[in-house]
CSV table of C-alpha atoms in Angstrom, one decimal:
chain,number,residue,atom,x,y,z
A,119,MET,CA,0.0,0.0,0.0
A,120,LYS,CA,2.8,2.5,0.8
A,121,THR,CA,4.5,1.7,-2.5
A,122,LEU,CA,1.3,2.5,-4.5
A,123,HIS,CA,0.8,5.8,-2.7
A,124,ALA,CA,4.4,6.9,-3.2
A,125,LEU,CA,4.5,6.2,-7.0
A,126,PRO,CA,2.6,9.4,-8.1
A,127,SER,CA,4.9,11.6,-6.0
A,128,PHE,CA,7.9,10.1,-7.7
A,129,ARG,CA,6.5,10.7,-11.1
A,130,LEU,CA,5.7,14.3,-10.2
A,131,LEU,CA,9.3,14.9,-9.0
A,132,GLY,CA,10.7,13.4,-12.2
A,133,GLY,CA,8.5,15.6,-14.4
A,134,LEU,CA,9.6,18.8,-12.6
A,135,LEU,CA,13.3,17.8,-13.0
A,136,GLY,CA,12.8,17.2,-16.7
A,137,CYS,CA,11.2,20.6,-17.2
A,138,TRP,CA,14.1,22.3,-15.4
A,139,VAL,CA,16.7,20.5,-17.5
A,140,LEU,CA,14.9,21.3,-20.8
A,141,GLY,CA,14.1,24.9,-19.9
A,142,ALA,CA,16.8,26.2,-17.6
A,143,GLY,CA,19.6,24.4,-19.3
A,144,PRO,CA,19.4,26.1,-22.7
A,145,ALA,CA,18.7,29.5,-20.9
A,146,LEU,CA,21.9,29.0,-18.9
A,147,GLY,CA,23.9,28.2,-22.0
A,148,GLN,CA,22.6,31.3,-23.8
A,149,ALA,CA,23.5,33.5,-20.9
A,150,THR,CA,27.0,32.0,-20.9
A,151,GLU,CA,27.4,32.6,-24.6
A,152,ALA,CA,26.2,36.2,-24.3
A,153,ALA,CA,28.7,36.8,-21.5
A,154,GLU,CA,31.5,35.4,-23.6
A,155,ALA,CA,30.4,37.5,-26.7
A,156,ARG,CA,30.3,40.8,-24.7
A,157,PRO,CA,33.7,42.7,-25.1
A,158,THR,CA,35.6,43.2,-22.0
A,159,GLY,CA,37.6,46.5,-21.4
A,160,THR,CA,41.3,46.7,-20.6
A,161,TYR,CA,43.0,48.3,-17.7
A,162,PHE,CA,43.9,51.2,-20.0
A,163,ASP,CA,40.3,51.7,-20.9
A,164,ALA,CA,39.2,51.7,-17.3
A,165,ALA,CA,41.9,54.2,-16.3
A,166,MET,CA,40.9,56.5,-19.2
A,167,ALA,CA,37.2,56.3,-18.3
A,168,GLU,CA,38.1,57.1,-14.7
A,169,ALA,CA,40.2,60.1,-15.8
A,170,ALA,CA,37.3,61.4,-17.9
A,171,ARG,CA,34.9,61.1,-15.0
A,172,LEU,CA,37.2,62.9,-12.7
A,173,TYR,CA,37.8,65.6,-15.3
A,174,GLU,CA,34.1,66.1,-15.8
A,175,ASP,CA,33.6,66.3,-12.0
A,176,LEU,CA,36.3,69.1,-11.9
A,177,GLU,CA,38.8,66.9,-10.0
A,178,SER,CA,41.6,67.9,-12.3
A,179,GLU,CA,44.5,66.9,-10.1
A,180,GLN,CA,43.1,63.4,-9.5
A,181,ALA,CA,42.3,63.2,-13.2
A,182,LEU,CA,45.9,64.1,-14.1
A,183,ALA,CA,47.2,61.3,-11.8
A,184,THR,CA,44.8,58.8,-13.3
A,185,VAL,CA,45.7,59.7,-16.9
A,186,ALA,CA,49.4,59.3,-16.0
A,187,ARG,CA,48.6,55.8,-14.8
A,188,ALA,CA,46.8,55.2,-18.1
A,189,ARG,CA,49.9,56.2,-20.0
A,190,ARG,CA,51.9,53.6,-18.1
A,191,LEU,CA,49.2,51.0,-18.9
A,192,ALA,CA,49.1,51.8,-22.7
A,193,ARG,CA,50.3,49.0,-25.0
A,194,SER,CA,50.2,50.6,-28.4
A,195,ASP,CA,51.1,54.0,-30.0
A,196,GLU,CA,47.4,54.8,-30.4
A,197,GLU,CA,46.7,54.3,-26.7
A,198,ARG,CA,49.9,56.2,-25.7
A,199,GLY,CA,48.9,59.1,-28.1
A,200,ALA,CA,45.3,59.3,-26.7
A,201,ALA,CA,46.6,59.3,-23.1
A,202,ALA,CA,49.1,62.0,-23.8
A,203,ILE,CA,46.5,64.2,-25.5
A,204,TYR,CA,44.1,63.8,-22.7
A,205,GLU,CA,46.9,64.7,-20.3
A,206,GLY,CA,47.5,67.9,-22.3
A,207,VAL,CA,43.8,68.8,-22.0
A,208,ILE,CA,43.9,68.4,-18.2
A,209,LEU,CA,47.2,70.4,-17.9
A,210,ALA,CA,45.7,73.2,-20.0
A,211,ASP,CA,42.7,73.3,-17.7
A,212,LEU,CA,45.1,73.7,-14.8
A,213,GLY,CA,46.8,76.6,-16.5
A,214,ARG,CA,50.1,74.8,-17.2
A,215,ARG,CA,50.3,75.7,-20.8
A,216,ASP,CA,53.9,74.8,-21.6
A,217,GLU,CA,53.4,71.3,-20.1
A,218,ALA,CA,50.1,71.0,-22.1
A,219,LEU,CA,51.9,71.8,-25.3
A,220,ALA,CA,54.5,69.2,-24.6
A,221,SER,CA,51.9,66.6,-24.0
A,222,PHE,CA,50.0,67.5,-27.2
A,223,ARG,CA,53.3,67.3,-29.1
A,224,ALA,CA,54.0,63.8,-27.7
A,225,GLY,CA,50.5,62.6,-28.5
A,226,LEU,CA,50.4,64.0,-32.0
A,227,LEU,CA,53.8,62.5,-32.9
A,228,LEU,CA,52.3,59.1,-32.2
A,229,THR,CA,48.8,59.8,-33.7
A,230,PRO,CA,49.0,62.8,-36.0
A,231,GLU,CA,45.3,62.7,-36.9
A,232,ALA,CA,44.0,62.5,-33.4
A,233,ARG,CA,41.2,64.8,-32.1
A,234,LEU,CA,40.6,66.4,-28.8
A,235,PRO,CA,38.8,64.0,-26.5
A,236,ALA,CA,36.9,66.6,-24.6
A,237,LYS,CA,35.3,70.0,-25.1
A,238,VAL,CA,37.9,72.8,-24.5
A,239,SER,CA,38.2,76.5,-24.8
A,240,PRO,CA,39.0,78.1,-28.2
A,241,LYS,CA,42.5,79.0,-27.0
A,242,VAL,CA,43.4,75.4,-26.0
A,243,GLU,CA,42.0,74.2,-29.3
A,244,GLY,CA,44.1,76.7,-31.1
A,245,ASP,CA,47.2,75.6,-29.2
A,246,PHE,CA,46.4,72.0,-30.1
A,247,GLU,CA,46.0,72.7,-33.8
A,248,SER,CA,49.2,74.8,-33.9
A,249,VAL,CA,51.1,71.9,-32.4
A,250,ARG,CA,49.5,69.6,-35.0
A,251,SER,CA,50.7,71.9,-37.8
A,252,GLU,CA,54.2,71.9,-36.3
A,253,VAL,CA,54.3,68.1,-36.1
A,254,ARG,CA,53.1,67.8,-39.7
A,255,ARG,CA,55.8,70.2,-40.9
A,256,LYS,CA,58.5,68.2,-39.1
A,257,ARG,CA,57.3,64.9,-40.3
A,258,ALA,CA,57.1,66.2,-43.9
A,259,ALA,CA,60.7,67.5,-43.7
A,260,VAL,CA,61.9,64.2,-42.3
A,261,GLU,CA,60.1,62.2,-45.0
A,262,LYS,CA,61.4,64.6,-47.7
A,263,GLN,CA,64.9,64.2,-46.4
A,264,ALA,CA,64.6,60.4,-46.3
A,265,ASP,CA,63.2,60.3,-49.9
A,266,ALA,CA,66.0,62.5,-51.3
A,267,PRO,CA,68.5,60.5,-53.4
A,268,VAL,CA,72.0,60.4,-51.8
A,269,ARG,CA,74.6,61.7,-54.3
A,270,PRO,CA,78.1,60.5,-53.8
A,271,PRO,CA,80.6,63.3,-53.4
A,272,GLU,CA,82.4,64.2,-56.6
A,273,GLU,CA,86.1,63.4,-56.5
A,274,LYS,CA,88.3,66.0,-58.1
A,275,PRO,CA,91.6,64.8,-59.5
A,276,ALA,CA,94.5,66.1,-57.5
A,277,ALA,CA,96.6,68.7,-59.4
A,278,LEU,CA,100.2,67.6,-59.9
A,279,ASN,CA,102.3,70.6,-59.2
A,280,PRO,CA,106.0,70.3,-59.7
A,281,PRO,CA,108.0,70.8,-56.5
A,282,GLN,CA,109.2,74.4,-56.1
A,283,VAL,CA,112.8,74.9,-55.0
A,284,ALA,CA,113.4,78.2,-53.3
A,285,ALA,CA,116.2,80.0,-55.1
A,286,ALA,CA,118.9,81.8,-53.1
A,287,PRO,CA,118.6,85.5,-53.4
A,288,ALA,CA,121.3,86.9,-55.7
A,289,PRO,CA,123.6,89.5,-54.1
A,290,ALA,CA,123.1,93.1,-55.1
A,291,PRO,CA,125.7,94.3,-57.6
A,292,GLY,CA,128.7,96.1,-56.0
A,293,VAL,CA,128.2,94.7,-52.6
A,294,ASP,CA,130.9,92.5,-51.0
A,295,LEU,CA,129.3,90.0,-48.6
A,296,LYS,CA,132.5,89.6,-46.6
A,297,THR,CA,132.9,93.3,-46.1
A,298,ASP,CA,129.2,93.6,-45.0
A,299,ALA,CA,129.7,90.8,-42.5
A,300,ARG,CA,132.8,92.4,-41.1
A,301,GLU,CA,130.9,95.7,-40.7
A,302,ARG,CA,128.1,93.9,-38.8
A,303,GLY,CA,130.7,92.3,-36.5
A,304,ALA,CA,132.4,95.6,-35.9
A,305,ARG,CA,129.1,97.2,-34.7
A,306,ARG,CA,128.6,94.4,-32.2
A,307,VAL,CA,128.7,95.6,-28.5
A,308,PRO,CA,131.5,93.9,-26.5
A,309,THR,CA,130.6,91.7,-23.5
A,310,VAL,CA,132.6,93.9,-21.1
A,311,SER,CA,130.4,96.9,-22.1
A,312,TRP,CA,127.3,94.9,-21.3
A,313,VAL,CA,128.7,93.8,-17.9
A,314,LEU,CA,129.7,97.4,-17.0
A,315,LEU,CA,126.4,98.8,-18.1
A,316,GLY,CA,124.5,96.2,-16.1
A,317,THR,CA,126.6,97.0,-13.0
A,318,GLY,CA,125.8,100.7,-13.4
A,319,VAL,CA,122.1,100.0,-13.7
A,320,VAL,CA,122.0,97.8,-10.6
A,321,ALA,CA,124.2,100.3,-8.6
A,322,GLY,CA,122.0,103.2,-9.6
A,323,GLY,CA,118.8,101.3,-8.7
A,324,VAL,CA,120.1,100.3,-5.2
A,325,GLY,CA,121.5,103.8,-4.7
A,326,SER,CA,118.0,105.3,-5.4
A,327,ILE,CA,116.5,103.0,-2.8
A,328,PHE,CA,119.0,104.1,-0.2
A,329,GLY,CA,118.5,107.7,-1.1
A,330,LEU,CA,114.7,107.4,-0.6
A,331,GLN,CA,115.3,105.7,2.7
A,332,SER,CA,117.7,108.5,3.8
A,333,ARG,CA,115.1,111.1,2.9
A,334,GLY,CA,112.4,109.2,4.8
A,335,ASN,CA,114.6,109.2,7.9
A,336,VAL,CA,115.2,113.0,7.6
A,337,ASN,CA,111.4,113.5,7.5
A,338,SER,CA,111.0,111.2,10.5
A,339,ALA,CA,113.6,113.2,12.4
A,340,ARG,CA,111.7,116.4,11.6
A,341,ASP,CA,108.5,114.9,12.9
A,342,ALA,CA,110.0,113.3,16.1
A,343,GLU,CA,109.4,115.0,19.4
A,344,LEU,CA,112.2,113.4,21.5
A,345,SER,CA,115.8,114.4,21.0
A,346,ALA,CA,116.9,110.7,21.1
A,347,ASP,CA,114.6,109.8,18.2
A,348,VAL,CA,115.7,112.8,16.2
A,349,GLY,CA,119.4,111.8,16.6
A,350,GLY,CA,118.7,108.2,15.7
A,351,HIS,CA,116.8,109.2,12.5
A,352,LEU,CA,119.6,111.6,11.5
A,353,ASP,CA,122.3,109.0,12.0
A,354,ASP,CA,120.4,106.5,9.8
A,355,ALA,CA,119.8,109.2,7.2
A,356,ARG,CA,123.6,110.1,7.1
A,357,GLY,CA,124.6,106.4,6.7
A,358,GLN,CA,122.1,105.8,4.0
A,359,ALA,CA,123.1,109.0,2.2
A,360,VAL,CA,126.7,107.9,2.2
A,361,VAL,CA,125.8,104.5,0.8
A,362,ALA,CA,123.6,106.1,-1.9
A,363,ASN,CA,126.3,108.4,-2.9
A,364,VAL,CA,128.8,105.6,-3.2
A,365,LEU,CA,126.4,103.6,-5.3
A,366,PHE,CA,125.6,106.5,-7.5
A,367,GLY,CA,129.4,107.0,-8.1
A,368,THR,CA,129.7,103.3,-8.9
A,369,ALA,CA,126.9,103.5,-11.4
A,370,LEU,CA,128.4,106.5,-13.1
A,371,ALA,CA,131.8,104.9,-13.3
A,372,ALA,CA,130.4,101.7,-14.7
A,373,SER,CA,128.3,103.5,-17.3
A,374,ALA,CA,131.4,105.5,-18.4
A,375,GLY,CA,133.4,102.3,-18.6
A,376,ALA,CA,130.8,100.7,-20.7
A,377,VAL,CA,130.8,103.6,-23.2
A,378,THR,CA,134.6,103.7,-23.2
A,379,THR,CA,135.0,100.0,-23.9
A,380,TYR,CA,132.4,100.1,-26.7
A,381,PHE,CA,134.3,102.8,-28.6
A,382,LEU,CA,137.7,101.3,-27.9
A,383,ALA,CA,136.5,97.9,-29.2
A,384,GLY,CA,135.2,99.6,-32.3
A,385,GLU,CA,138.4,101.4,-33.0
A,386,SER,CA,140.5,98.2,-32.5
A,387,THR,CA,138.3,96.3,-34.9
A,388,ALA,CA,138.6,99.0,-37.5
A,389,ALA,CA,142.4,99.0,-37.1
A,390,THR,CA,142.6,95.3,-37.4
A,391,GLU,CA,140.5,95.3,-40.6
A,392,GLY,CA,142.6,98.2,-42.0
A,393,GLY,CA,145.9,96.2,-41.4
A,394,ARG,CA,144.4,93.3,-43.4
């Protein structure tokens, strides 16, 4: 009796299980396929979206930090260019124009045809377009230089010039070279004259020093108040004056000796040449 009463319940449970398998099973499979077909965003896209949200909420500093993180997450030139341009927009909004121009330039070098990702002021848009024009000119110049044919340098034949031999100057007519050499030797100043002249210069210089010191002691004696000081200064002045006079005499004698030996040497040379 218990088995007969339990049989309908078993059949009811089996029917419900079959409906769930036939109905929920395909639905679960369709949901899984839809989830797999839906495109998933990258970390770069998420960072750029967050930067855009912060920029629209006037959180420029946080947006700048977020777009900097997006530049580090970029994997292609297109992503790097987009992040750099968005960074330029945020920098321009913060009033950092030079940095904004640098970011625009970096982005346009990677993506020359990129557009501004957000609405900006006419001034910022003008800066962006001027940077684009500059980048285009540079790229065109580089491409033109790369396409230009390279011409090998023209080699010019080296001119064969015969070696030139310097000719000895011909002596002037009527001039005896030996006589001219003897005259130049006769006008040479003797060594003794140079020594005496140097002695005279040194003696005169030292004598001048002693003379100045003697005059200084005389002036000190005039300014001294005590008789002992006056006598000491005068004694020093007399001694220095004597030394100065001796040196001046030596200088005068040495100078006279130098002049005398010069002329005597000249006369002796002339007499020797005349005897020959």
